[in-house]
Coordinates of N, CA and C in Angstrom, one line a residue:
X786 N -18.6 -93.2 56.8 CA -19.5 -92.7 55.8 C -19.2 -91.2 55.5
X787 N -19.1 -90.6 56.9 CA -18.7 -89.1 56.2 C -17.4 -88.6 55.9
X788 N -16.4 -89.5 56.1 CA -15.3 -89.2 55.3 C -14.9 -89.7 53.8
X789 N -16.1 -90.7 53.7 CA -16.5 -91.0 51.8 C -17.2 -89.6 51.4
X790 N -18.0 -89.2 52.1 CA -18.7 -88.1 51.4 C -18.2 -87.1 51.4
X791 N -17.6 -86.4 52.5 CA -16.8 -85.1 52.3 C -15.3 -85.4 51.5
X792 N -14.7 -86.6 51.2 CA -13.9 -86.5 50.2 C -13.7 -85.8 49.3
X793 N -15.1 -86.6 48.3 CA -15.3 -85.6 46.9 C -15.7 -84.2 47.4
X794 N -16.7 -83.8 48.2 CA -16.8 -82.2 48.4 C -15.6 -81.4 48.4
X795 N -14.5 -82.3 49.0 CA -13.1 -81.4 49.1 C -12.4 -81.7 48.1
X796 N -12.7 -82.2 47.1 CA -11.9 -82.5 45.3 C -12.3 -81.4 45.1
X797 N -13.9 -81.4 45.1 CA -14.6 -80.4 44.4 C -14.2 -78.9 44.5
X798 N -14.4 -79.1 45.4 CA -14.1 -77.3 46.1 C -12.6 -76.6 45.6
X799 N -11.5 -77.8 45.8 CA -10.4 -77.7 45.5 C -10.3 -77.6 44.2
X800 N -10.8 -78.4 43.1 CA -10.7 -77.8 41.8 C -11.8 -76.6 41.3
X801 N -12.7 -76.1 42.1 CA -13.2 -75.0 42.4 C -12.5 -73.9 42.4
X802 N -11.9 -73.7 43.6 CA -10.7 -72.8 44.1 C -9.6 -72.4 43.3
X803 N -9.1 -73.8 42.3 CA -8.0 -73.1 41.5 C -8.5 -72.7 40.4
X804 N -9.8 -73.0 39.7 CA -9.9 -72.3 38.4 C -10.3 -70.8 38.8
X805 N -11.0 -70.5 40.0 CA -10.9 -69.1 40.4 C -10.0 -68.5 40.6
X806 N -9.0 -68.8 40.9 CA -7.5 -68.6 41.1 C -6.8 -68.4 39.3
X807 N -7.3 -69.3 38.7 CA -6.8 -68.7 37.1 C -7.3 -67.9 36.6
X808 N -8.7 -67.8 37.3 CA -9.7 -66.8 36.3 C -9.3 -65.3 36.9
X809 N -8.5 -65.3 38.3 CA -8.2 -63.6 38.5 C -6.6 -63.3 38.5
X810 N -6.2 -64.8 38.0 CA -4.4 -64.8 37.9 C -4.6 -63.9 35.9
X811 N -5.4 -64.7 35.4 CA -5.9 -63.9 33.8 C -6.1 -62.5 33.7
X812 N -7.5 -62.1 35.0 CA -7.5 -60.7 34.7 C -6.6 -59.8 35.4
X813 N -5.9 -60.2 36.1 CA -4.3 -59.5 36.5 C -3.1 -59.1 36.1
X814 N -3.1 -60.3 35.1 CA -1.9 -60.4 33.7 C -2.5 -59.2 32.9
X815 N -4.4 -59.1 32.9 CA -5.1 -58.0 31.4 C -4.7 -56.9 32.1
X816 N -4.6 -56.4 33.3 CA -4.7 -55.5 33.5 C -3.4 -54.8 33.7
X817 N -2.3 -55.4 34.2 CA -0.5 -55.1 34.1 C -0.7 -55.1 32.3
X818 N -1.0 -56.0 31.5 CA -1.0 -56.0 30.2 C -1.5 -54.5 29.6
X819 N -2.7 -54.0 30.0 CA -3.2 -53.1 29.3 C -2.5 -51.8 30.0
X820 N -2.0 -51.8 31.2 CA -1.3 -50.4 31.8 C 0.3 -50.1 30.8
X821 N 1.1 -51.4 30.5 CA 2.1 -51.6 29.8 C 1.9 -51.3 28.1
X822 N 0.8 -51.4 27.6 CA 1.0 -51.2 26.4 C 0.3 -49.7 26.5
X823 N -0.8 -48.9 27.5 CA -0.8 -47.6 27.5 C 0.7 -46.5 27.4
X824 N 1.3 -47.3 28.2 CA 2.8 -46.6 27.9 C 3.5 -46.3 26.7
X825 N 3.3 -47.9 26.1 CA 3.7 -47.8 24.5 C 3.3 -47.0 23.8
X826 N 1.9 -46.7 24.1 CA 0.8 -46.4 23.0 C 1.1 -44.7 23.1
X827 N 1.9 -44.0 24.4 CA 1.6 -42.7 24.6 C 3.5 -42.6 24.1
X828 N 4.3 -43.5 24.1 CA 5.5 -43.4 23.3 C 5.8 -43.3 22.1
X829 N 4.5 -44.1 21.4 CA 4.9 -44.4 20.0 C 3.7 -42.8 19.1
X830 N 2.7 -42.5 20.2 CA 2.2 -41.6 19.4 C 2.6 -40.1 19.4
X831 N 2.2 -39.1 18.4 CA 2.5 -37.8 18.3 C 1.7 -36.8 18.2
X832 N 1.7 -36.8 19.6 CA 0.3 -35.2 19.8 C 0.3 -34.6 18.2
X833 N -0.7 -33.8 18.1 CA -0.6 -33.2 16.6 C -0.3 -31.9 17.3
X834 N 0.3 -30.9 16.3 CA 1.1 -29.7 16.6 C -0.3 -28.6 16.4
X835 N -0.2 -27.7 17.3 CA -1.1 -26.5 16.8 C -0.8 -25.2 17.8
X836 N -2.0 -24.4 17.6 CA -1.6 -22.8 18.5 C -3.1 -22.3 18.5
X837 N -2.8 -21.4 20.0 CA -4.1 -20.6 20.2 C -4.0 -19.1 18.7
X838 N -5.3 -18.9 18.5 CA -5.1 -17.8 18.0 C -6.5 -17.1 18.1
X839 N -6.3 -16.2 18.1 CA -7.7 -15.3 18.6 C -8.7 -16.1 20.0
X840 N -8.1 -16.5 21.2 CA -8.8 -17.1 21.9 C -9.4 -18.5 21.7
X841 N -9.0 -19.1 20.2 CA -9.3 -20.7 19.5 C -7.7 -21.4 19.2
X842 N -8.4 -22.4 20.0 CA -6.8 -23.5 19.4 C -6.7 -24.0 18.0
X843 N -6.3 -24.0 17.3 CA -6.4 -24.7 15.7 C -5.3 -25.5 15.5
X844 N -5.4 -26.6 14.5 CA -4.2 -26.9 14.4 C -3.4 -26.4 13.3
X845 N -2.3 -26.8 13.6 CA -0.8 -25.8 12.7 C -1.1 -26.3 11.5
X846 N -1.4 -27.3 11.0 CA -1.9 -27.1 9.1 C -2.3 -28.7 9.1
X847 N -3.0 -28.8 7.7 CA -3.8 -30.3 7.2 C -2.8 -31.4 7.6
X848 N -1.8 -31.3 7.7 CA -1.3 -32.6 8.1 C -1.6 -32.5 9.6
X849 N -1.4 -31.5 10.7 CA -2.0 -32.3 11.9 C -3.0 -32.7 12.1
X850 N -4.4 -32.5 11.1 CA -5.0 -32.9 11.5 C -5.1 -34.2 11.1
X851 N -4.7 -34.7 10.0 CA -4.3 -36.1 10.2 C -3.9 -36.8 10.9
X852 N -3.2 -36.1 11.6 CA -2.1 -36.9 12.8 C -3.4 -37.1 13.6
X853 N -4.4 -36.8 13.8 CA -5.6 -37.0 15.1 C -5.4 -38.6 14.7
X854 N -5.7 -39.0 13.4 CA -6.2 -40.8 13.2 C -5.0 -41.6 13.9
X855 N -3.4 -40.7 13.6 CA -2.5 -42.2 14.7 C -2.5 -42.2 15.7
X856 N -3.5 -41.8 16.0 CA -3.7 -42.6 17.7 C -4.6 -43.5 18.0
X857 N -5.2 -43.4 17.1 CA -6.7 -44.7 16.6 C -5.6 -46.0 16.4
X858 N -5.3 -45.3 15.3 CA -4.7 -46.7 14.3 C -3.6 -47.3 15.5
X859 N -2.7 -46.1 16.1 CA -1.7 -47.0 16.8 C -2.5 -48.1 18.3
X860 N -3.5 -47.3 18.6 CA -3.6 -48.2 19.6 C -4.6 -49.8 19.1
X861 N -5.3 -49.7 17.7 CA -5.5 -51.1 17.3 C -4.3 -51.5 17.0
X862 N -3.6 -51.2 16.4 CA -2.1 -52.1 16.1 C -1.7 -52.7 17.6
X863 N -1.4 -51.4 18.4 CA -0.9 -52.3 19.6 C -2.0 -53.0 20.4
X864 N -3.5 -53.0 20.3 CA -4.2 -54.0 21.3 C -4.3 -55.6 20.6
X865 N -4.0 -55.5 19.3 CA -3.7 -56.7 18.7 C -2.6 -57.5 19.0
X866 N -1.4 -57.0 19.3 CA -0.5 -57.3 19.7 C -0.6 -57.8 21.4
X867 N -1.0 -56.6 22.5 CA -1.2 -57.1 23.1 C -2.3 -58.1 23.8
X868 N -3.1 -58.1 23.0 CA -4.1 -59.1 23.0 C -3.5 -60.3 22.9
X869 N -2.7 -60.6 21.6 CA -2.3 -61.6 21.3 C -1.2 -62.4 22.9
X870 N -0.3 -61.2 23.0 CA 0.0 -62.0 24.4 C -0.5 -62.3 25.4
X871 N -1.9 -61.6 25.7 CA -2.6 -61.7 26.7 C -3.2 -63.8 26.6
X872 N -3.6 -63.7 25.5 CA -3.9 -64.9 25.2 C -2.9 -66.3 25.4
X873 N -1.3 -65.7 24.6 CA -0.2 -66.9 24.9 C -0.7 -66.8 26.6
X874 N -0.2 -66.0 27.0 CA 0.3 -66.3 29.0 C -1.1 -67.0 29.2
X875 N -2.4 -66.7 29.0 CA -3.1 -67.2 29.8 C -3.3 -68.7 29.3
X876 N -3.4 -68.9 27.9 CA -3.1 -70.2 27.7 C -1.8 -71.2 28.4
X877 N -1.4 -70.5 28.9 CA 0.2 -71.3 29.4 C -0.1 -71.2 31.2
X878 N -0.9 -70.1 31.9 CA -1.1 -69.8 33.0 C -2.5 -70.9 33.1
X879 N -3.0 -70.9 33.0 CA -5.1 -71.2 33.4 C -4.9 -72.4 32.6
X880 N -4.6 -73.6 32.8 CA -4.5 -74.7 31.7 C -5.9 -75.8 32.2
X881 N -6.6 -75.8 33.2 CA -7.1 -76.4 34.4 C -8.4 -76.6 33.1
X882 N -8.9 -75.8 32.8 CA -10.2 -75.6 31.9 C -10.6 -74.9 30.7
X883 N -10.3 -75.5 29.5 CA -10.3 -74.1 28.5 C -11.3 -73.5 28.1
X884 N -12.4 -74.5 28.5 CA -13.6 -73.4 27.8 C -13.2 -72.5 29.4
X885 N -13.3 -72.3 30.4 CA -13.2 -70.9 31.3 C -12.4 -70.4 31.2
X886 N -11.0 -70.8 30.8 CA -10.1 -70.0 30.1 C -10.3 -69.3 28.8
X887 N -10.9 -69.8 28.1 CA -11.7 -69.0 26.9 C -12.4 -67.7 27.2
X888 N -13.1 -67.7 28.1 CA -14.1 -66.9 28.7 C -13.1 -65.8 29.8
X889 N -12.2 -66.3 30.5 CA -11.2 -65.5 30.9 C -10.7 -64.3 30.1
X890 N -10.1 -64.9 29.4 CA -9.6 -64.3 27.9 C -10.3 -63.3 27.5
X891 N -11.3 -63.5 27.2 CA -12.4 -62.9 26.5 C -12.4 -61.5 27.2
X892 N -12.9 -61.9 28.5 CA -13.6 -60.7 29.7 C -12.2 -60.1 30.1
X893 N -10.6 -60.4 29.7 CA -9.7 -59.7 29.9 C -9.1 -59.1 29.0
X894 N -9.4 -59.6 28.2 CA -9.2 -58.5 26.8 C -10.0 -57.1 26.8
X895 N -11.1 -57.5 26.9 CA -12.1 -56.2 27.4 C -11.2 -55.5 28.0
X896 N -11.2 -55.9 29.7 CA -10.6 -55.0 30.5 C -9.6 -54.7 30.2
X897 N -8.8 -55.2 29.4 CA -7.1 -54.6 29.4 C -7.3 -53.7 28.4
X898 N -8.5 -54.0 27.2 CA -8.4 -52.7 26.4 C -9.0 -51.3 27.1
X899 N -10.0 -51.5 27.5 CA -10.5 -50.9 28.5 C -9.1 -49.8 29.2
X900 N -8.7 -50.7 30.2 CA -7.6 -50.1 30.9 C -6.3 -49.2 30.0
X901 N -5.7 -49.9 29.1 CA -4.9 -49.3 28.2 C -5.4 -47.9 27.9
X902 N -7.1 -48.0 27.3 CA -7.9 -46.6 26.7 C -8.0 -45.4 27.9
X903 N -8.3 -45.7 28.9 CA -8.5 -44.7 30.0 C -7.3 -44.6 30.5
X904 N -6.2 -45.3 30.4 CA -4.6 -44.7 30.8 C -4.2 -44.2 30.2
X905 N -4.1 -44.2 28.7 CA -3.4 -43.5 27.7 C -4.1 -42.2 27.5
X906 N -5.4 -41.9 28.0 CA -6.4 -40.8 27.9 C -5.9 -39.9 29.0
X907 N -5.9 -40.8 30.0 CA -5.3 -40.1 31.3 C -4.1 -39.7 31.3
X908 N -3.4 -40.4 30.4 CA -1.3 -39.6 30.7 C -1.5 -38.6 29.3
X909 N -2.3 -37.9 28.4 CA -1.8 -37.5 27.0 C -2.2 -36.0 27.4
X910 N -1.6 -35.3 27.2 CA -1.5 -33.9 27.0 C -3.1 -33.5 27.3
X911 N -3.6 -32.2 28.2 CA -4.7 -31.9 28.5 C -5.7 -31.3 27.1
X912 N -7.0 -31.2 27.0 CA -7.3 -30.5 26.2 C -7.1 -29.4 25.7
X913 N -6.3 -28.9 24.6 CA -5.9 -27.3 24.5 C -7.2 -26.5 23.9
X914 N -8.5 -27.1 24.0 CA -9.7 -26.4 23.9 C -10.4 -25.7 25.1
X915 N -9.6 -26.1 26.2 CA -10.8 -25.9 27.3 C -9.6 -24.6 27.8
X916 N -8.8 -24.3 28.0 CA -8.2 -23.3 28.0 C -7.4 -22.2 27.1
X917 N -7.9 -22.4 25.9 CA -7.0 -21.4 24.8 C -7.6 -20.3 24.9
X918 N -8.6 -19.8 25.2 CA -9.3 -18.5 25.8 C -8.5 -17.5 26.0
X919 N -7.7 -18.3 27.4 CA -6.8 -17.5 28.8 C -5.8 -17.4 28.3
X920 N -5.2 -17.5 27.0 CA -3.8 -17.7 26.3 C -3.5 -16.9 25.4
X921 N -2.2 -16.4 25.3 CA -2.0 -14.9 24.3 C -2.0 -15.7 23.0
X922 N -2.3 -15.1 21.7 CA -2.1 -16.1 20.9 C -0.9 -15.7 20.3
X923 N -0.7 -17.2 19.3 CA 1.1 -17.8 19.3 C 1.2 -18.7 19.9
X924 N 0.8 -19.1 21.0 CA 0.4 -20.0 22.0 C 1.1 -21.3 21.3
X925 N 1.6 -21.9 21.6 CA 1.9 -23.4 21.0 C 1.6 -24.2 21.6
X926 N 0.3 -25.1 21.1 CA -0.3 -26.5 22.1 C 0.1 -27.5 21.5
X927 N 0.3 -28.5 21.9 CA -0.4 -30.2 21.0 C -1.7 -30.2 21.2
X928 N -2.2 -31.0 20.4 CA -3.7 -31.9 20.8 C -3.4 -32.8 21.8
X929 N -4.7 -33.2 22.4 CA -5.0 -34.3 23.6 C -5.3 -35.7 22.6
X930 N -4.9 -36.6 23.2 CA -5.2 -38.0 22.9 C -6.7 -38.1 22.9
X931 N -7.6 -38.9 21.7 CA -8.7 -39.4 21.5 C -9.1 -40.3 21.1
X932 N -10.1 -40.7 22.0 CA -10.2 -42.3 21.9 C -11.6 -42.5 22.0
X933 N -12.8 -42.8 21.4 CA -13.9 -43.0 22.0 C -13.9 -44.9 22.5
X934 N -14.8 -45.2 23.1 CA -15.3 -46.4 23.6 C -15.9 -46.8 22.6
X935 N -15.3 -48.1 21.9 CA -16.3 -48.7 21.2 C -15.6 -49.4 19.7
X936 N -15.5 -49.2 18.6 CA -15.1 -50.1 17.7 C -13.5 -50.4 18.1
X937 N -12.4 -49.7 18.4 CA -11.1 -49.7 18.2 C -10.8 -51.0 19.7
X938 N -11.7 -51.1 20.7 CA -11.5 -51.6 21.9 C -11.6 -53.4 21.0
X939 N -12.5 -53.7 20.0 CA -12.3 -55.1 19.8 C -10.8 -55.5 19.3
X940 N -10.4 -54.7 19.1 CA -8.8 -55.0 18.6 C -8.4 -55.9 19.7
X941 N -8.6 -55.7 20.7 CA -8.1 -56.3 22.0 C -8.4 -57.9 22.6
X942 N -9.6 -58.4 22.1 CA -10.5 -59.4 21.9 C -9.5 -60.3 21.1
X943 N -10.0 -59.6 19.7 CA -9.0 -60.3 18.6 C -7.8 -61.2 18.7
X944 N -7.2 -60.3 19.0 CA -5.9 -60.3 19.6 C -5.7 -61.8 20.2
X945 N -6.1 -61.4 21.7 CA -6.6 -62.3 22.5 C -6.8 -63.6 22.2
X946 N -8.2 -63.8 21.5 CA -8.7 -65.2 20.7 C -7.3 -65.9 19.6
X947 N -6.9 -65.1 19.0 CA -5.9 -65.3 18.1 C -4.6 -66.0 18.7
X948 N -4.2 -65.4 20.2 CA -3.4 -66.1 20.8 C -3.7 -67.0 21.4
X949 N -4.7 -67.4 21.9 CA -5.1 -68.3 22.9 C -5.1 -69.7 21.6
X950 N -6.1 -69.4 20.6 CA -6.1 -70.3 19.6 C -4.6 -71.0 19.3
X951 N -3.9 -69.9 19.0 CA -2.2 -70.5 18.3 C -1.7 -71.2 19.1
X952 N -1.8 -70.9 20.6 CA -1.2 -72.2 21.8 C -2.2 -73.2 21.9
X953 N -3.7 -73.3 21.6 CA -4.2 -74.6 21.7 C -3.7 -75.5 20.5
X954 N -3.8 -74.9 19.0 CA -3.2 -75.8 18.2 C -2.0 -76.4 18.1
X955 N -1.2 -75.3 18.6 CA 0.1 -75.9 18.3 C 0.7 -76.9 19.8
X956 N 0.1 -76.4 20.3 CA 1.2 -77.2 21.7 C 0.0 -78.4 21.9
X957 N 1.1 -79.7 21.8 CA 0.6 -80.8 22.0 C 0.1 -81.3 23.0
X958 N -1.3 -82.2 23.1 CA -2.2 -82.8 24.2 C -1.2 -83.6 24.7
X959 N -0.8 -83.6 25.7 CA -0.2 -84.5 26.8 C -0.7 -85.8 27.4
X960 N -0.1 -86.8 28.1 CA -0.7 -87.8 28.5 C -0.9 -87.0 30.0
X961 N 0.0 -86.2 30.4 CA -0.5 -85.7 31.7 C -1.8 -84.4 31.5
X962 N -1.5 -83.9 30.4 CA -3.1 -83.3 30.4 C -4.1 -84.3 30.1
X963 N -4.3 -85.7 29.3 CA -5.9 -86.0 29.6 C -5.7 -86.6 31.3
X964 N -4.8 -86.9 31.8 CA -4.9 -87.5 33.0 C -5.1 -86.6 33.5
X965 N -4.9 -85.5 34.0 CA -5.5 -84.2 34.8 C -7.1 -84.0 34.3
X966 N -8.1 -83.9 33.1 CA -8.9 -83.9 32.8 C -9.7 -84.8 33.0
X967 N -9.4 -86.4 32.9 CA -10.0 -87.4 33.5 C -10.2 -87.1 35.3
X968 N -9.3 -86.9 35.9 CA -9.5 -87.2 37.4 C -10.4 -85.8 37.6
X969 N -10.5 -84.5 36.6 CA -11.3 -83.2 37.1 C -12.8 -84.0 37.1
X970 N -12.5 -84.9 35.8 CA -14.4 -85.3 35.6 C -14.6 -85.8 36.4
X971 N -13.5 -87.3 37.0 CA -14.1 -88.2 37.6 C -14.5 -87.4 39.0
X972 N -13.4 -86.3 39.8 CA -14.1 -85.6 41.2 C -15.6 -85.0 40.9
X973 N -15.6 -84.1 39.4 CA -17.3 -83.5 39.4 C -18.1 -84.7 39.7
X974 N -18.2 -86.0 38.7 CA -19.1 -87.1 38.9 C -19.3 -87.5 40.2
X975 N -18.0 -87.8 41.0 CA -18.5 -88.0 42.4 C -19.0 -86.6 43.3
X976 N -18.5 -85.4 42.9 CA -19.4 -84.6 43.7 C -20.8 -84.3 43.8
X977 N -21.0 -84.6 41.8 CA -22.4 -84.6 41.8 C -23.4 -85.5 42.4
X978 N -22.6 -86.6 42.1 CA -23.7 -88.1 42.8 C -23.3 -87.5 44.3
X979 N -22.9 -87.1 45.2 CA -22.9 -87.1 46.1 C -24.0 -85.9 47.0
X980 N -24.0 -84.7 46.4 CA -24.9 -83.9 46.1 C -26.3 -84.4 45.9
X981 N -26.0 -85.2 44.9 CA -28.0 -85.8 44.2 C -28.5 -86.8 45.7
X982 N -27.3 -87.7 46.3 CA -28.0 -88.4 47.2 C -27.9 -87.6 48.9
X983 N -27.7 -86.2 48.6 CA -27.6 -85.5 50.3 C -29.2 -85.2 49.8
X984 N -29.6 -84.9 48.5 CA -30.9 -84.1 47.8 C -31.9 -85.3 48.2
X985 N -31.7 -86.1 47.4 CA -32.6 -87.6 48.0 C -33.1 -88.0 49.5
X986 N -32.4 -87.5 50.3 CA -32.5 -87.8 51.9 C -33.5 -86.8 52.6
X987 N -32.6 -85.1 51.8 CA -33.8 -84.4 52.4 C -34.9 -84.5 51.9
X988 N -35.1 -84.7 51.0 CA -36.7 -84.7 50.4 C -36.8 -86.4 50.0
X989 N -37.5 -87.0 50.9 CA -38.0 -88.3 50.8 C -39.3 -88.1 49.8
X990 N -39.1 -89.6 49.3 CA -40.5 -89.5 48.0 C -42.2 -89.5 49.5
X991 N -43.1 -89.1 48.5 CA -44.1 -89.4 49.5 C -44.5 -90.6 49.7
X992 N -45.5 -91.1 51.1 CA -46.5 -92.2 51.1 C -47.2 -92.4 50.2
X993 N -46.7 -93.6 49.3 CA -47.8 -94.1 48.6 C -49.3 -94.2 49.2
X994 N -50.3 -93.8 48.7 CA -51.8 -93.5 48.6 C -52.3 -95.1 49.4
X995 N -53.2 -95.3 50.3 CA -53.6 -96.9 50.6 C -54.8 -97.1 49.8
X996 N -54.0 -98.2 49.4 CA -54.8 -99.6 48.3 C -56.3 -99.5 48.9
X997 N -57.6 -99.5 47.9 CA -58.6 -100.1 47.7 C -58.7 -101.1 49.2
X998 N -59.5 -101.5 50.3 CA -59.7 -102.5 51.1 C -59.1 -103.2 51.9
X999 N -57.9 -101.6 52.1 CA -56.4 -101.8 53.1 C -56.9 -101.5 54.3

């Protein structure tokens, strides 16, 4: 009897174990993903040009300060992009469950935009506001990379969903994927009935009440 019963516990546990194993194999890919396109992001962009003068950094004329927006714009272009792969690999890595692959996805896109924004913040040229003071002027600085937290990070999501979607529609259901999805249900069903009757045992129903002239 208890090697019928601990069977399914050890299906269970076992198909337990590897969707956890997909769900940190996911945010490992987001996070190599989001340090790799911070690299891009600090290759493909162009500090804006400027100079201390009188103790204030300014920038060198109206076009740099335009140049502040391509670093916005370049890093949604590229978290779309990388979103979008983030989504192929994990669709092709985490195949076990897609709604938690879904949900993988999701919460790694975050992080990898996340990660990309605070690395590319971290490698870009220092602020030339906080020390143009101490500086003769003439001074020739760039601007620092700016990024706030918050609309530009959904690019990353997008992305993400966009890929995940294009490998569910296009790559065909297999007979060995519903056979893997049948035997996931049939182990939960037996874990759960197995579970509901350990629950049954410990809590026995009560003594029926004695009958009228028992």
């Amino acid at each position: 009897m208890s090697d019928r019963v601990s069977a399914p516990r050890r299906g269970v546990a076992a198909v337990v174990g590897l969707a956890v194993l997909d769900v940190l194999g996911v945010l490992l890919v987001a996070v190599l993903i989001g340090l790799g396109v911070a690299r891009i992001w600090l290759a493909w962009w162009t500090p804006p040009p400027g100079g201390v003068q009188q103790g204030t950094w300014l920038f060198e004329d109206y076009a740099a300060i335009g140049d502040v927006f391509d670093g916005v714009g370049t890093y949604v272009l590229l978290g779309l992009g990388g979103g979008a792969v983030l989504g192929l690999v994990a669709a092709l890595l985490a195949r076990r469950s897609p709604i938690l692959t879904l949900v993988a996805v999701a919460a790694g896109a975050v992080l990898a935009g996340e990660v990309c924004r605070r690395s590319g913040l971290a490698l870009s040229p220092p602020n030339p506001r906080l020390f143009a003071g101490a500086l003769p002027d003439g001074t020739d600085l760039p601007d620092t990379l700016r990024l706030p937290f918050g609309s530009p990070v959904i690019a990353w999501p997008v992305g993400a969903l966009a890929g995940l979607a294009a490998v569910y529609l296009l790559r065909p259901f297999t007979r060995a994927d519903r056979d893997r999805l049948e035997r996931e249900r049939q182990e939960w069903q037996q874990g759960a009935a197995q579970q509901f009757a350990r629950t049954a045992q410990a809590w026995p129903p009560p003594p029926l009440p004695p009958t009228p002239g028992s």
